[in-house]
mmCIF file of C-alpha atoms and ligand atoms in Angstrom:
data_model
loop_
_atom_site.group_PDB
_atom_site.id
_atom_site.type_symbol
_atom_site.label_atom_id
_atom_site.label_comp_id
_atom_site.label_asym_id
_atom_site.label_seq_id
_atom_site.Cartn_x
_atom_site.Cartn_y
_atom_site.Cartn_z
ATOM 1 C CA UNK H 15 46.991 -83.621 -58.433
ATOM 2 C CA UNK H 16 43.848 -82.122 -56.942
ATOM 3 C CA UNK H 17 43.923 -78.936 -54.908
ATOM 4 C CA UNK H 18 40.488 -79.685 -53.447
ATOM 5 C CA UNK H 19 38.971 -83.059 -52.551
ATOM 6 C CA UNK H 20 36.141 -84.707 -54.464
ATOM 7 C CA UNK H 21 33.300 -85.904 -52.245
ATOM 8 C CA UNK H 22 30.289 -88.112 -52.861
ATOM 9 C CA UNK H 23 27.262 -87.436 -50.682
ATOM 10 C CA UNK H 24 25.285 -90.623 -50.992
ATOM 11 C CA UNK H 25 22.517 -92.649 -49.338
ATOM 12 C CA UNK H 26 19.039 -93.993 -49.955
ATOM 13 C CA UNK H 27 16.637 -91.582 -51.702
ATOM 14 C CA UNK H 28 15.082 -89.191 -49.181
ATOM 15 C CA UNK H 29 17.935 -89.198 -46.635
ATOM 16 C CA UNK H 30 18.773 -85.571 -47.363
ATOM 17 C CA UNK H 31 21.604 -85.681 -49.917
ATOM 18 C CA UNK H 32 20.499 -82.704 -51.998
ATOM 19 C CA UNK H 33 19.651 -80.602 -48.940
ATOM 20 C CA UNK H 34 23.029 -81.388 -47.369
ATOM 21 C CA UNK H 35 24.921 -80.612 -50.606
ATOM 22 C CA UNK H 36 23.186 -77.240 -50.893
ATOM 23 C CA UNK H 37 23.997 -76.435 -47.277
ATOM 24 C CA UNK H 38 27.639 -77.500 -47.687
ATOM 25 C CA UNK H 39 28.131 -75.433 -50.850
ATOM 26 C CA UNK H 40 26.634 -72.399 -49.103
ATOM 27 C CA UNK H 41 28.954 -72.798 -46.100
ATOM 28 C CA UNK H 42 31.986 -73.316 -48.341
ATOM 29 C CA UNK H 43 31.327 -70.230 -50.457
ATOM 30 C CA UNK H 44 30.851 -68.042 -47.382
ATOM 31 C CA UNK H 45 33.934 -69.405 -45.570
ATOM 32 C CA UNK H 46 36.977 -67.142 -45.228
ATOM 33 C CA UNK H 47 38.744 -67.682 -47.526
ATOM 34 C CA UNK H 48 35.938 -69.035 -49.717
ATOM 35 C CA UNK H 49 36.321 -72.661 -50.773
ATOM 36 C CA UNK H 50 35.308 -73.244 -54.352
ATOM 37 C CA UNK H 51 33.277 -76.459 -54.130
ATOM 38 C CA UNK H 52 31.145 -77.297 -57.170
ATOM 39 C CA UNK H 53 27.918 -79.306 -57.285
ATOM 40 C CA UNK H 54 27.692 -82.401 -59.461
ATOM 41 C CA UNK H 55 24.119 -83.620 -59.321
ATOM 42 C CA UNK H 56 24.049 -86.978 -61.035
ATOM 43 C CA UNK H 57 20.257 -86.753 -61.351
ATOM 44 C CA UNK H 58 20.695 -83.612 -63.451
ATOM 45 C CA UNK H 59 23.535 -85.162 -65.448
ATOM 46 C CA UNK H 60 21.469 -88.243 -66.317
ATOM 47 C CA UNK H 61 18.779 -85.977 -67.750
ATOM 48 C CA UNK H 62 20.833 -83.188 -69.332
ATOM 49 C CA UNK H 63 23.252 -85.530 -71.133
ATOM 50 C CA UNK H 64 20.728 -88.252 -71.886
ATOM 51 C CA UNK H 65 22.447 -90.997 -69.903
ATOM 52 C CA UNK H 66 19.309 -93.112 -69.938
ATOM 53 C CA UNK H 67 17.661 -95.696 -72.114
ATOM 54 C CA UNK H 68 13.996 -95.391 -71.163
ATOM 55 C CA UNK H 69 11.686 -95.163 -68.174
ATOM 56 C CA UNK H 70 10.849 -97.939 -65.724
ATOM 57 C CA UNK H 71 7.185 -97.519 -64.760
ATOM 58 C CA UNK H 72 7.435 -99.873 -61.773
ATOM 59 C CA UNK H 73 10.495 -98.180 -60.315
ATOM 60 C CA UNK H 74 9.185 -94.756 -61.367
ATOM 61 C CA UNK H 75 12.612 -93.770 -62.598
ATOM 62 C CA UNK H 76 14.761 -93.418 -65.694
ATOM 63 C CA UNK H 77 16.746 -96.500 -66.707
ATOM 64 C CA UNK H 78 20.296 -95.216 -66.335
ATOM 65 C CA UNK H 79 22.922 -96.064 -68.937
ATOM 66 C CA UNK H 80 25.759 -96.566 -66.439
ATOM 67 C CA UNK H 81 28.582 -96.636 -68.995
ATOM 68 C CA UNK H 82 27.519 -93.378 -70.598
ATOM 69 C CA UNK H 83 26.904 -91.823 -67.209
ATOM 70 C CA UNK H 84 30.381 -92.664 -65.932
ATOM 71 C CA UNK H 85 31.950 -91.317 -69.150
ATOM 72 C CA UNK H 86 30.170 -88.020 -68.506
ATOM 73 C CA UNK H 87 31.131 -87.986 -64.827
ATOM 74 C CA UNK H 88 34.760 -88.571 -65.742
ATOM 75 C CA UNK H 89 34.668 -85.685 -68.234
ATOM 76 C CA UNK H 90 33.448 -83.303 -65.531
ATOM 77 C CA UNK H 91 35.833 -84.566 -62.895
ATOM 78 C CA UNK H 92 38.819 -84.342 -65.263
ATOM 79 C CA UNK H 93 37.809 -80.829 -66.360
ATOM 80 C CA UNK H 94 40.144 -77.959 -65.387
ATOM 81 C CA UNK H 95 43.050 -80.428 -65.139
ATOM 82 C CA UNK H 96 41.133 -82.305 -62.472
ATOM 83 C CA UNK H 97 41.598 -79.690 -59.780
ATOM 84 C CA UNK H 98 38.850 -81.298 -57.685
ATOM 85 C CA UNK H 99 36.262 -79.692 -55.438
ATOM 86 C CA UNK H 100 33.294 -81.661 -56.797
ATOM 87 C CA UNK H 101 30.453 -82.447 -54.430
ATOM 88 C CA UNK H 102 28.677 -85.359 -56.072
ATOM 89 C CA UNK H 103 25.024 -86.044 -55.191
ATOM 90 C CA UNK H 104 23.894 -89.574 -56.067
ATOM 91 C CA UNK H 105 22.131 -92.512 -54.404
ATOM 92 C CA UNK H 106 24.940 -94.934 -55.224
ATOM 93 C CA UNK H 107 28.709 -95.158 -55.521
ATOM 94 C CA UNK H 108 28.547 -97.950 -58.107
ATOM 95 C CA UNK H 109 30.608 -97.256 -61.212
ATOM 96 C CA UNK H 110 32.713 -94.468 -59.677
ATOM 97 C CA UNK H 111 36.455 -95.090 -59.855
ATOM 98 C CA UNK H 112 37.949 -95.108 -56.358
ATOM 99 C CA UNK H 113 40.667 -92.667 -57.493
ATOM 100 C CA UNK H 114 38.053 -90.021 -58.410
ATOM 101 C CA UNK H 115 36.734 -89.652 -54.887
ATOM 102 C CA UNK H 116 38.496 -88.694 -51.638
ATOM 103 C CA UNK H 117 35.563 -88.939 -49.227
ATOM 104 C CA UNK H 118 32.290 -90.875 -49.329
ATOM 105 C CA UNK H 119 29.640 -89.515 -46.982
ATOM 106 C CA UNK H 120 26.728 -91.913 -46.490
ATOM 107 C CA UNK H 121 23.724 -90.187 -44.952
ATOM 108 C CA UNK H 122 21.559 -92.450 -42.801
ATOM 109 C CA UNK H 123 17.990 -92.069 -41.616
ATOM 110 C CA UNK H 124 17.445 -94.859 -39.120
ATOM 111 C CA UNK H 125 14.027 -93.490 -38.140
ATOM 112 C CA UNK H 126 12.077 -95.460 -40.695
ATOM 113 C CA UNK H 127 8.798 -93.606 -40.111
ATOM 114 C CA UNK H 128 10.557 -90.317 -40.978
ATOM 115 C CA UNK H 129 12.027 -91.791 -44.151
ATOM 116 C CA UNK H 130 8.679 -93.347 -45.030
ATOM 117 C CA UNK H 131 6.981 -89.954 -44.861
ATOM 118 C CA UNK H 132 9.638 -88.339 -47.047
ATOM 119 C CA UNK H 133 9.351 -91.037 -49.708
ATOM 120 C CA UNK H 134 5.555 -91.064 -49.632
ATOM 121 C CA UNK H 135 5.561 -87.258 -49.986
ATOM 122 C CA UNK H 136 7.346 -87.735 -53.313
ATOM 123 C CA UNK H 137 4.402 -89.722 -54.609
ATOM 124 C CA UNK H 138 6.375 -92.979 -54.790
ATOM 125 C CA UNK H 139 4.279 -96.137 -55.134
ATOM 126 C CA UNK H 140 4.196 -98.536 -52.157
ATOM 127 C CA UNK H 141 6.608 -100.969 -53.828
ATOM 128 C CA UNK H 142 9.149 -98.241 -54.444
ATOM 129 C CA UNK H 143 8.806 -96.875 -50.919
ATOM 130 C CA UNK H 144 9.291 -100.386 -49.539
ATOM 131 C CA UNK H 145 12.310 -101.088 -51.718
ATOM 132 C CA UNK H 146 14.015 -97.924 -50.539
ATOM 133 C CA UNK H 147 13.106 -98.568 -46.903
ATOM 134 C CA UNK H 148 14.640 -102.049 -47.138
ATOM 135 C CA UNK H 149 17.792 -100.628 -48.725
ATOM 136 C CA UNK H 150 18.089 -98.155 -45.843
ATOM 137 C CA UNK H 151 17.452 -100.748 -43.131
ATOM 138 C CA UNK H 152 20.092 -103.095 -44.571
ATOM 139 C CA UNK H 153 22.620 -100.321 -45.140
ATOM 140 C CA UNK H 154 23.031 -101.245 -48.801
ATOM 141 C CA UNK H 155 24.709 -97.985 -49.819
ATOM 142 C CA UNK H 156 27.260 -98.168 -46.989
ATOM 143 C CA UNK H 157 28.185 -101.749 -47.826
ATOM 144 C CA UNK H 158 28.674 -100.834 -51.465
ATOM 145 C CA UNK H 159 30.816 -97.819 -50.541
ATOM 146 C CA UNK H 160 33.003 -99.881 -48.195
ATOM 147 C CA UNK H 161 33.724 -102.343 -50.989
ATOM 148 C CA UNK H 162 35.376 -99.542 -52.923
ATOM 149 C CA UNK H 163 36.756 -97.148 -50.336
ATOM 150 C CA UNK H 164 37.418 -99.422 -47.353
ATOM 151 C CA UNK H 165 36.072 -99.518 -43.836
ATOM 152 C CA UNK H 166 35.063 -96.539 -41.752
ATOM 153 C CA UNK H 167 38.356 -96.881 -39.807
ATOM 154 C CA UNK H 168 40.241 -95.932 -42.956
ATOM 155 C CA UNK H 169 38.330 -92.672 -42.848
ATOM 156 C CA UNK H 170 37.227 -92.478 -46.456
ATOM 157 C CA UNK H 171 33.667 -93.772 -45.854
ATOM 158 C CA UNK H 172 31.790 -91.836 -43.203
ATOM 159 C CA UNK H 173 28.219 -92.506 -42.104
ATOM 160 C CA UNK H 174 26.306 -89.508 -40.751
ATOM 161 C CA UNK H 175 22.853 -89.486 -39.168
ATOM 162 C CA UNK H 176 20.342 -87.408 -41.140
ATOM 163 C CA UNK H 177 17.012 -87.463 -39.328
ATOM 164 C CA UNK H 178 16.224 -83.867 -38.485
ATOM 165 C CA UNK H 179 17.101 -80.350 -39.620
ATOM 166 C CA UNK H 180 19.854 -79.956 -37.004
ATOM 167 C CA UNK H 181 21.597 -82.988 -38.489
ATOM 168 C CA UNK H 182 21.726 -81.294 -41.895
ATOM 169 C CA UNK H 183 23.422 -78.257 -40.383
ATOM 170 C CA UNK H 184 25.874 -80.322 -38.319
ATOM 171 C CA UNK H 185 26.699 -82.652 -41.174
ATOM 172 C CA UNK H 186 27.419 -79.809 -43.594
ATOM 173 C CA UNK H 187 29.711 -78.212 -41.007
ATOM 174 C CA UNK H 188 31.448 -81.504 -40.346
ATOM 175 C CA UNK H 189 32.066 -82.159 -44.027
ATOM 176 C CA UNK H 190 33.366 -78.610 -44.490
ATOM 177 C CA UNK H 191 35.780 -79.142 -41.596
ATOM 178 C CA UNK H 192 36.949 -82.343 -43.249
ATOM 179 C CA UNK H 193 37.530 -80.391 -46.489
ATOM 180 C CA UNK H 194 39.570 -77.786 -44.594
ATOM 181 C CA UNK H 195 41.686 -80.513 -42.993
ATOM 182 C CA UNK H 196 42.207 -82.127 -46.390
ATOM 183 C CA UNK H 197 43.408 -78.800 -47.811
ATOM 184 C CA UNK H 198 45.865 -78.389 -44.936
ATOM 185 C CA UNK H 199 47.198 -81.914 -45.363
ATOM 186 C CA UNK H 200 47.528 -81.740 -49.133
ATOM 187 C CA UNK H 201 48.986 -78.331 -49.850
ATOM 188 C CA UNK H 202 52.200 -76.706 -48.812
ATOM 189 C CA UNK H 203 50.624 -73.351 -47.909
ATOM 190 C CA UNK H 204 47.387 -74.829 -46.558
ATOM 191 C CA UNK H 205 45.279 -72.719 -48.909
ATOM 192 C CA UNK H 206 44.486 -75.403 -51.447
ATOM 193 C CA UNK H 207 46.459 -73.937 -54.310
HETATM 194 P P1 DAT M 323 17.754 -86.920 -51.200
HETATM 195 O O1 DAT M 323 18.543 -85.933 -52.013
HETATM 196 O O2 DAT M 323 18.609 -87.797 -50.346
HETATM 197 O O3 DAT M 323 16.768 -87.715 -51.987
HETATM 198 P P2 DAT M 323 16.485 -84.533 -50.183
HETATM 199 O O4 DAT M 323 17.603 -83.660 -49.729
HETATM 200 O O5 DAT M 323 15.871 -84.224 -51.514
HETATM 201 O O6 DAT M 323 16.903 -86.061 -50.138
HETATM 202 O O7 DAT M 323 15.388 -84.505 -49.033
HETATM 203 C C1 DAT M 323 14.089 -85.031 -49.250
HETATM 204 C C2 DAT M 323 13.115 -84.264 -48.406
HETATM 205 O O8 DAT M 323 13.301 -84.569 -47.036
HETATM 206 C C3 DAT M 323 13.231 -82.753 -48.519
HETATM 207 O O9 DAT M 323 11.919 -82.214 -48.413
HETATM 208 C C4 DAT M 323 14.043 -82.344 -47.322
HETATM 209 C C5 DAT M 323 13.701 -83.427 -46.303
HETATM 210 N N1 DAT M 323 14.839 -83.820 -45.473
HETATM 211 C C6 DAT M 323 15.843 -84.633 -45.834
HETATM 212 N N2 DAT M 323 16.698 -84.822 -44.835
HETATM 213 C C7 DAT M 323 16.236 -84.114 -43.796
HETATM 214 C C8 DAT M 323 16.689 -83.913 -42.465
HETATM 215 N N3 DAT M 323 17.804 -84.484 -41.967
HETATM 216 N N4 DAT M 323 15.960 -83.094 -41.679
HETATM 217 C C9 DAT M 323 14.847 -82.506 -42.135
HETATM 218 N N5 DAT M 323 14.356 -82.681 -43.379
HETATM 219 C C10 DAT M 323 15.047 -83.462 -44.213
#
């Protein structure tokens, strides 16, 4: 039984996942009482635990070994008797067991010119920029998340706009509030322990 929720912050590359995670962790650690959320960057995990089987030049990214990756994710999530509090940063929810995750936050950048600039600034080739833009326009990540965690009405998949800096701030605060509500609902003393 978790004393803190596990959250995935997901969305197309460039929507602001890493920035939002950093902001959320900062807010949580400075809350009173502090909330011990922990970052789980899947990008870092893929590299540090060699969950890849080569490099795709066209996609300009590592070829992820999904089975190995999910084994490693499960190890981290189960660590410390699975007390929870993981904030997972990844561009997809594929492979994650539904039971591991309490909230899926899908960040959306509907202003395609803004997203284009962010992706181009990373030095992505045109084809890769286009592929990611298409994924964002069609809401691919949201659809995938809903298949696992249900519709937005069920409250476990939440789409948040991430176009400008104010959105990052607001989103981090909103997610933190959700975490606080979760703690209240899931613990007898409301303190998450
Ligand atoms: P992701 O982790 O989704 O790939 P990121 O957090 O690394 O995205 O952000 C990519 C770049 O875009 C980074 O320079 C910060 C900027 N950015 C992202 N979302 C933003 C937002 N809502 N407002 C302002 N800048 C943002």
